[in-house]
Short mmCIF file of C-alpha atoms in Angstrom, two decimals:
data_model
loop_
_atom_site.label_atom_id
_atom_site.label_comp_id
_atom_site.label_asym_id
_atom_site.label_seq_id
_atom_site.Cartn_x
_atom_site.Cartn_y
_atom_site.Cartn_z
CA UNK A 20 118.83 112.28 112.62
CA UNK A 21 118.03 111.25 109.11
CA UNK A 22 120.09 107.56 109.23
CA UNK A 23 117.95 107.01 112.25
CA UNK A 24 114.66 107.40 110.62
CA UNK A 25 115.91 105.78 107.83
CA UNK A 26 116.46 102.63 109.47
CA UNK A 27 112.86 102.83 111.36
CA UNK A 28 111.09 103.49 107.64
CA UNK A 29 113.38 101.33 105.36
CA UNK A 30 111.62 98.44 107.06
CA UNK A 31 108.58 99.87 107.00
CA UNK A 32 108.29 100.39 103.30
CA UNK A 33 110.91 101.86 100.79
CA UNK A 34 112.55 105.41 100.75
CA UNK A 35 111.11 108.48 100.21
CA UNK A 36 108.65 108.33 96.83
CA UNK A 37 107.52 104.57 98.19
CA UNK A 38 107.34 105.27 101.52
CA UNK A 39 104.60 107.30 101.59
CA UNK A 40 102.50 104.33 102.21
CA UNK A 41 102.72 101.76 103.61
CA UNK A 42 101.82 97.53 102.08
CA UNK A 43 99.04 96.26 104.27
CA UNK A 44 100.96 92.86 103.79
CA UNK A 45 102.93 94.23 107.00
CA UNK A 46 99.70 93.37 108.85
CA UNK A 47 101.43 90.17 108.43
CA UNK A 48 103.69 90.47 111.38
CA UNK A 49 100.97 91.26 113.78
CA UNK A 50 99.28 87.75 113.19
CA UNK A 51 97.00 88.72 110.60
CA UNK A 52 97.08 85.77 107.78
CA UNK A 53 97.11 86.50 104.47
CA UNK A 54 93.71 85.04 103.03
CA UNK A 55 92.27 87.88 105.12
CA UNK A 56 94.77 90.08 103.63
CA UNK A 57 93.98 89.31 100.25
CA UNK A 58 90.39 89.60 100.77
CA UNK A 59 90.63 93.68 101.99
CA UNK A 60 93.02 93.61 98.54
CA UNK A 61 90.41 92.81 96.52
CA UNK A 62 87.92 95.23 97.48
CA UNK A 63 90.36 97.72 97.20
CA UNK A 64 92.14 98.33 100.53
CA UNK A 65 95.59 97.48 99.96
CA UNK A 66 97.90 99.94 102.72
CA UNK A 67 97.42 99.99 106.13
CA UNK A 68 96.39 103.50 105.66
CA UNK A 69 92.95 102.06 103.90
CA UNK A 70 92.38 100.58 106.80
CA UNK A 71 92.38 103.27 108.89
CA UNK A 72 89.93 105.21 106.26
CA UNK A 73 87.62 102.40 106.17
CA UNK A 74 84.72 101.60 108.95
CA UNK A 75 84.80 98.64 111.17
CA UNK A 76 80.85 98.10 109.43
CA UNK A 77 82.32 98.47 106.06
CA UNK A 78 85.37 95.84 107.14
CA UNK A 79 82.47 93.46 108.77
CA UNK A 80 80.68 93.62 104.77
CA UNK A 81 83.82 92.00 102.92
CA UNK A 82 82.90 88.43 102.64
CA UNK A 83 84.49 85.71 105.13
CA UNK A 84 85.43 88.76 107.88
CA UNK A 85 83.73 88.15 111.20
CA UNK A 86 83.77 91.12 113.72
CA UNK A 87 86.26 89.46 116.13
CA UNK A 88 88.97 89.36 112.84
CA UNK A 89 88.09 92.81 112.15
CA UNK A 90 88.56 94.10 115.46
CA UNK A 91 92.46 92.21 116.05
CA UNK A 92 92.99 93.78 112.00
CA UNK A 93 91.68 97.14 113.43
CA UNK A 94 94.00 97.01 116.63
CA UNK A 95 97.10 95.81 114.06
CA UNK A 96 96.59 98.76 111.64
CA UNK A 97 96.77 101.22 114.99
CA UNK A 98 100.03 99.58 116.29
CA UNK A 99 101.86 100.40 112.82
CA UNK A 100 99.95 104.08 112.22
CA UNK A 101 100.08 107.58 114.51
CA UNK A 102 96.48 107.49 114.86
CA UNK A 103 96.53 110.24 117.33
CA UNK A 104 97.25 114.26 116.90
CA UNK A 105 100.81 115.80 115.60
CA UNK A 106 101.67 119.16 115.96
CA UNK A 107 101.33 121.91 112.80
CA UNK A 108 105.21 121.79 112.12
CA UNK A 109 105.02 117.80 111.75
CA UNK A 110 102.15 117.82 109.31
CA UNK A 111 103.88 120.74 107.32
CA UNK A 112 106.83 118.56 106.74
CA UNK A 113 104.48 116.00 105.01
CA UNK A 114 102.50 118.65 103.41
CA UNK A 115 106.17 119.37 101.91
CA UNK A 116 105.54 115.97 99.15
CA UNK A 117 102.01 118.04 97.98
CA UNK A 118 103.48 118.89 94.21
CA UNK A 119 101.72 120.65 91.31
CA UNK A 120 100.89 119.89 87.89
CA UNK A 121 101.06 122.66 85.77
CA UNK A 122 97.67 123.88 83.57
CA UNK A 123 99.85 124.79 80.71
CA UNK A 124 99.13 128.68 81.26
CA UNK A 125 100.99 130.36 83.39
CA UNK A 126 98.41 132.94 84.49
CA UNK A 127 96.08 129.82 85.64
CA UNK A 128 99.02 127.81 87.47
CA UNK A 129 99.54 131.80 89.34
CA UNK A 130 95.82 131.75 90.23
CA UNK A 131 96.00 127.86 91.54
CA UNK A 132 99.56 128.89 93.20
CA UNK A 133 101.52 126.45 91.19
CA UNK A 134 98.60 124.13 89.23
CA UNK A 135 96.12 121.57 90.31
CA UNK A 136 97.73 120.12 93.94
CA UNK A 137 98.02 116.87 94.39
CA UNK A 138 96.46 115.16 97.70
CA UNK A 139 93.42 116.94 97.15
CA UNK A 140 89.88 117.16 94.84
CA UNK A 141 90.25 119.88 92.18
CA UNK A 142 87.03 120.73 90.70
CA UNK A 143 86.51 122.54 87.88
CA UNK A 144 82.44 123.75 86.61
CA UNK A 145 80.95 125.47 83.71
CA UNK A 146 78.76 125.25 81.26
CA UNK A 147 79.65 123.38 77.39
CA UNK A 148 82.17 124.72 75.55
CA UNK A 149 84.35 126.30 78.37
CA UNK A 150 87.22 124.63 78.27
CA UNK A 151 86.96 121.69 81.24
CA UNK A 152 87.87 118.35 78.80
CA UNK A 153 90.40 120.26 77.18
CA UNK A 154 91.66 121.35 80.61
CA UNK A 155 91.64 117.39 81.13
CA UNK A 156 93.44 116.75 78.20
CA UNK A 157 96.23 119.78 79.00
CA UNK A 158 96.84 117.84 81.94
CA UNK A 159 97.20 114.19 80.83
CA UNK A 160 100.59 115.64 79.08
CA UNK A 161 101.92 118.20 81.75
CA UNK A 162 101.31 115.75 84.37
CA UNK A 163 103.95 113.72 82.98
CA UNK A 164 106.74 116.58 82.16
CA UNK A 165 108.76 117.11 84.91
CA UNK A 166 108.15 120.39 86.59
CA UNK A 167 109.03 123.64 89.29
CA UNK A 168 109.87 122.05 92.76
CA UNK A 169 111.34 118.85 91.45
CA UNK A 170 108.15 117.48 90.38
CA UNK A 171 109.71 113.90 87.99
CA UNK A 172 106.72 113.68 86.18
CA UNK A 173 104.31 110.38 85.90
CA UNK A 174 101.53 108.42 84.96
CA UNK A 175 97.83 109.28 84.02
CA UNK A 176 94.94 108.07 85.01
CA UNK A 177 91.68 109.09 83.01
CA UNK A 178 87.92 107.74 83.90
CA UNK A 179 85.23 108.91 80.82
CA UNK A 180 81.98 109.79 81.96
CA UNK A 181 80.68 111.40 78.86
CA UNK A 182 82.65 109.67 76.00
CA UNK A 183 84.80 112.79 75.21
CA UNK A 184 88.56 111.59 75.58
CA UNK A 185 90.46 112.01 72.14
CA UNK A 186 93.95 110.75 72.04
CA UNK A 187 94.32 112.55 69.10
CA UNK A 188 94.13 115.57 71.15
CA UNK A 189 96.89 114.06 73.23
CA UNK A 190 99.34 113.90 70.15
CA UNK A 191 98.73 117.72 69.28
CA UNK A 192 99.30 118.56 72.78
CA UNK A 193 102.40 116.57 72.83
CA UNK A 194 103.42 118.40 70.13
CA UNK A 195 103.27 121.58 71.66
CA UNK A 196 105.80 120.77 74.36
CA UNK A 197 107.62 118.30 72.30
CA UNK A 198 107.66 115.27 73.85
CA UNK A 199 106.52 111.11 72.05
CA UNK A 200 103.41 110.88 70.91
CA UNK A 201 102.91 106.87 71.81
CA UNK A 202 105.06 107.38 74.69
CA UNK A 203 102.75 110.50 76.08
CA UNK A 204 99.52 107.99 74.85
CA UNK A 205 101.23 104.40 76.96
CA UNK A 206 101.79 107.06 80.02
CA UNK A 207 97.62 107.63 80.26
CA UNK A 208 94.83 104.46 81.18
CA UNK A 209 91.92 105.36 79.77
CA UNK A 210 88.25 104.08 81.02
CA UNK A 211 85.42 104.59 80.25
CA UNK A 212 82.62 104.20 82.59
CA UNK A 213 78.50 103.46 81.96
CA UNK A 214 76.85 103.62 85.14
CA UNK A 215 77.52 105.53 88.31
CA UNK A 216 78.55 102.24 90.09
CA UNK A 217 80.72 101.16 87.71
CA UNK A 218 82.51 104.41 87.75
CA UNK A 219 82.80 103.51 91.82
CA UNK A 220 83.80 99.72 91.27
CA UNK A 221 86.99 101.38 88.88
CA UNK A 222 88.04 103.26 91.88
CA UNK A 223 88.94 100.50 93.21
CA UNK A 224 90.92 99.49 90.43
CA UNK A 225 92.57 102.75 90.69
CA UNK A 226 93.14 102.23 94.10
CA UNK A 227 94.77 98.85 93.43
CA UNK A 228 97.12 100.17 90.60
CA UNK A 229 97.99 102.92 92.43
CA UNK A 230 99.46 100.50 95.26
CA UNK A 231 101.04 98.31 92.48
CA UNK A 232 103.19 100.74 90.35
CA UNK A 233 103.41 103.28 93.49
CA UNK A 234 104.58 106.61 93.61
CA UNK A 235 104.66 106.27 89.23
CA UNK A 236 100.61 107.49 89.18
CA UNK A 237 100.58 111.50 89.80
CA UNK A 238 97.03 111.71 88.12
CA UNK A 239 93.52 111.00 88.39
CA UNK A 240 91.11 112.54 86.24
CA UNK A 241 87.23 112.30 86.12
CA UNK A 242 85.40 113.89 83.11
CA UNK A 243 82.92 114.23 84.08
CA UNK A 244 82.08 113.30 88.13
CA UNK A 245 78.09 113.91 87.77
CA UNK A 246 77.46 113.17 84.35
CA UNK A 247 76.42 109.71 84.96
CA UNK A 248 74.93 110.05 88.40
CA UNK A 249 72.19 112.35 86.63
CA UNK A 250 71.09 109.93 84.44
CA UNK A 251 71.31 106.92 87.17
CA UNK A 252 68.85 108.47 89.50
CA UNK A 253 66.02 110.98 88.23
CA UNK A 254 64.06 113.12 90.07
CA UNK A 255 63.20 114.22 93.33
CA UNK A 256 62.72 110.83 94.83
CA UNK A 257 66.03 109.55 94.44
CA UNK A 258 67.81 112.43 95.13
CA UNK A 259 68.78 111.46 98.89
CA UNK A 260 69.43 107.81 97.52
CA UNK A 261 72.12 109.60 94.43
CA UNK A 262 73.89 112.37 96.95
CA UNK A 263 74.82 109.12 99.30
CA UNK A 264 76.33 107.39 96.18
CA UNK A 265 78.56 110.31 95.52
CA UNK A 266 79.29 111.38 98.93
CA UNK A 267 80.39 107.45 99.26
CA UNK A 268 82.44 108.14 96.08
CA UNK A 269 83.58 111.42 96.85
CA UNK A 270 85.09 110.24 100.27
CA UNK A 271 86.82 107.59 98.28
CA UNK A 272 88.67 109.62 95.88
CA UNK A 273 89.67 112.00 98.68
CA UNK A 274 91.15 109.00 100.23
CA UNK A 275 93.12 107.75 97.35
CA UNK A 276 94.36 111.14 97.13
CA UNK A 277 95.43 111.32 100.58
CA UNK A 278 96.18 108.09 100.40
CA UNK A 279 99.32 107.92 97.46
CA UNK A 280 100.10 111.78 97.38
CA UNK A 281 98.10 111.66 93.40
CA UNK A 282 96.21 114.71 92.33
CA UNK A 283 92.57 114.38 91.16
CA UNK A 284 91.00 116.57 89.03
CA UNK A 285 87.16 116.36 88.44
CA UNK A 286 84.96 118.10 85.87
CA UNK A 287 81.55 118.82 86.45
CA UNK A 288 78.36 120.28 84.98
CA UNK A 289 76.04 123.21 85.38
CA UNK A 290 72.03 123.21 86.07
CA UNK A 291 69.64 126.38 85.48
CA UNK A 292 68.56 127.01 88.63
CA UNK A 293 64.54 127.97 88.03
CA UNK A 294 64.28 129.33 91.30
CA UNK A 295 67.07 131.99 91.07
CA UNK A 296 65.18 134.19 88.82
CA UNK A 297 63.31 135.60 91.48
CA UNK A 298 66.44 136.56 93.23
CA UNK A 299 68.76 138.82 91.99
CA UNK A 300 71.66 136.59 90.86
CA UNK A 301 73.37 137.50 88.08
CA UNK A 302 73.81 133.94 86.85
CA UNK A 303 71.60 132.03 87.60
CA UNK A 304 72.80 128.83 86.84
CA UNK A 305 74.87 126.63 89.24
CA UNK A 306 77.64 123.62 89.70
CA UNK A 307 75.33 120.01 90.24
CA UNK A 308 76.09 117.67 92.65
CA UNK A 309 74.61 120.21 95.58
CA UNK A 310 76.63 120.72 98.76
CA UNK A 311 77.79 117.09 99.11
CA UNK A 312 79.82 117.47 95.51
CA UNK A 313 80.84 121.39 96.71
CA UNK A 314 82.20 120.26 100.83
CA UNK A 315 83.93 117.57 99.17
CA UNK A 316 86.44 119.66 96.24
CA UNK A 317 89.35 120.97 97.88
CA UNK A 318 89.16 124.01 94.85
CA UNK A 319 86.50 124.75 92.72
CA UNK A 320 87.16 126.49 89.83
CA UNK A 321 84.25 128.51 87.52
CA UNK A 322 85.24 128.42 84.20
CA UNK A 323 83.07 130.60 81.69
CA UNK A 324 83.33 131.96 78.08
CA UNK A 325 85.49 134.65 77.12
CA UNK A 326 85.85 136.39 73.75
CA UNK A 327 86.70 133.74 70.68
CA UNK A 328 89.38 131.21 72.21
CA UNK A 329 89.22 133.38 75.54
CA UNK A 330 88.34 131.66 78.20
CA UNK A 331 87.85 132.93 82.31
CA UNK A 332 88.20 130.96 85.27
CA UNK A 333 87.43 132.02 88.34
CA UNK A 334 88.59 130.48 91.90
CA UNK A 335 85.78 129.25 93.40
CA UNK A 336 86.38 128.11 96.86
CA UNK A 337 89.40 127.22 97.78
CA UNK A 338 91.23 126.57 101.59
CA UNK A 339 94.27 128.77 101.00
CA UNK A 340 94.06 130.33 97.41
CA UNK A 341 91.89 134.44 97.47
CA UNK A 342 89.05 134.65 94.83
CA UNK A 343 90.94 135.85 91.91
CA UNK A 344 90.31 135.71 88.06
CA UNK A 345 92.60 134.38 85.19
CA UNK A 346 92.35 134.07 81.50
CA UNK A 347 93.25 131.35 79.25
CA UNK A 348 93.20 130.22 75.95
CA UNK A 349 92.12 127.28 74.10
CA UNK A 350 94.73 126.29 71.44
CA UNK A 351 95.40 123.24 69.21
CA UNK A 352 98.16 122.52 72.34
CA UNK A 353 95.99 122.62 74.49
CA UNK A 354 95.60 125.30 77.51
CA UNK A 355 97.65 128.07 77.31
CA UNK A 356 97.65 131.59 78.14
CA UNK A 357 96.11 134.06 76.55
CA UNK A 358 96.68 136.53 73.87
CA UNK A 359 96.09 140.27 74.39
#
């Protein structure tokens, strides 16, 4: 069985890690030239996946597409997907390359059932001080240790919101699990973003690198998602205008996920929520970004302060994980578990 499918997919793209997309140059052989191929490249659709994720009205808006070209790309990107239904067991054997990235602290990794998964949105909220950029930091070095389940280890991505990466913090974190300090810092691209459409126009360059150096990237991180979108748009009269923006951006990071098997972990902020002290809530503040930013996060995580270094996260919401509570620490390596 497996020589046969290796023949249909070693055309199709390379084995296993590669093949989990596939090059929309392949378009190629279904008459499609490549000027029109290039253009969906540089707006960031680069597998024929992408395609398939991206609207025939959104196709029609890249420059020098007409409809008629869109609609013979359309019908090429169908003849080389499964764009219908597959049963359970066939969609468990591909939910078999999810992997997890490990938190650093074992009693966190329990609670996430391995660490932050990869193919979805991991979300992480609390207020200053609990622990979410030095969660992000954790990560940039465990995400490239090889880990449980024959996870190799790879690449880093890292988009700055709030000016708050420190590769310094790297180096003491490599030191904990004693691995290269310029080799963990060449491993992680850095960015830093000043406006909330900037921070969308790098997704495509994440996209793009992602196709270029594929199945090396395990890692996107965003620190933080809302930071800038709250300054972009004020008030009540932009809100509908600012909750498009990030649903449109929200969508797209689910799709990269989805897209090259990477995980993508996303801090976010809290609001005081004046109206809840008229209910009885016993905290009243909440995650921003409304339901768009909460529908869109696979897992949410709460994080809030503990005693000292102590820190408490809390599962959220999550599809398969039970609302549970675990504590960590916050250490000069980084997150690790903590000490009675």
């Amino acid at each position: 069985m497996k020589t046969e499918d290796q023949v249909v997919e070693g055309d199709a793209a390379f084995q296993d890690d590669e093949s989990f997309f596939q090059d929309i140059d392949l378009l190629q052989k279904h008459g499609i030239n490549m000027a029109d191929i290039k253009k969906m490249k540089s707006v960031g659709i680069c597998t024929v996946k992408g395609i398939q994720m991206t609207t025939r009205r959104a196709l029609c808006n890249i420059k020098g597409l007409s409809e008629a070209k869109v609609e013979k790309i359309k019908e090429a990107a169908g003849k080389l997907l499964n764009v219908g239904f597959q049963t359970a067991f066939e969609y468990s054997t591909r939910r078999r390359q999810v992997f997890h990235i490990t938190t650093g602290s074992q009693e966190f990794d329990k609670l996430l059932g391995g660490g932050i998964e990869s193919m979805s949105i991991t979300e992480a909220f609390g207020e200053f001080r609990t622990g979410k950029t030095q969660l992000s930091h954790t990560l940039c070095v465990t995400a490239q240790l090889p880990g449980a389940d024959g996870y190799s280890g790879g690449k880093v991505i890292f988009i700055d919101t709030e000016n708050t990466f420190r590769p310094d913090r790297l180096r003491d974190i490599a030191d904990r699990f004693n691995v290269d300090h310029d080799a963990v810092l060449d491993n992680v691209l850095y960015a830093r973003a000043y406006t909330s459409e900037h921070q969308m126009e790098l997704l495509d360059f994440v996209a793009a690198k992602f196709h270029e150096e594929g199945g090396v990237f395990k890692l996107l991180i965003i620190d933080s998602i809302m930071a800038l979108f709250r300054v972009d748009f004020s008030g009540r009269g932009e809100l509908a205008e600012r909750q498009q923006k990030l649903a449109q951006m929200l969508s797209r990071l689910q799709k990269i996920s989805e897209e090259y098997n990477v995980a993508v972990f996303v801090t976010n902020q809290m609001t005081a929520d004046p109206g809840a002290g008229l209910s009885f809530q016993a905290d009243p503040k909440k995650p921003i970004g409304g339901h768009i930013l909460a529908h869109a996060s696979t897992t949410r995580l709460s994080l809030r302060k503990g005693r000292g270094e102590m820190r408490i996260v809390k599962i959220f919401d999550s599809p398969d994980m039970p609302e549970n509570e675990a504590t960590f620490s916050i250490t000069p390596g980084g997150i690790s578990d903590a000490k009675e």
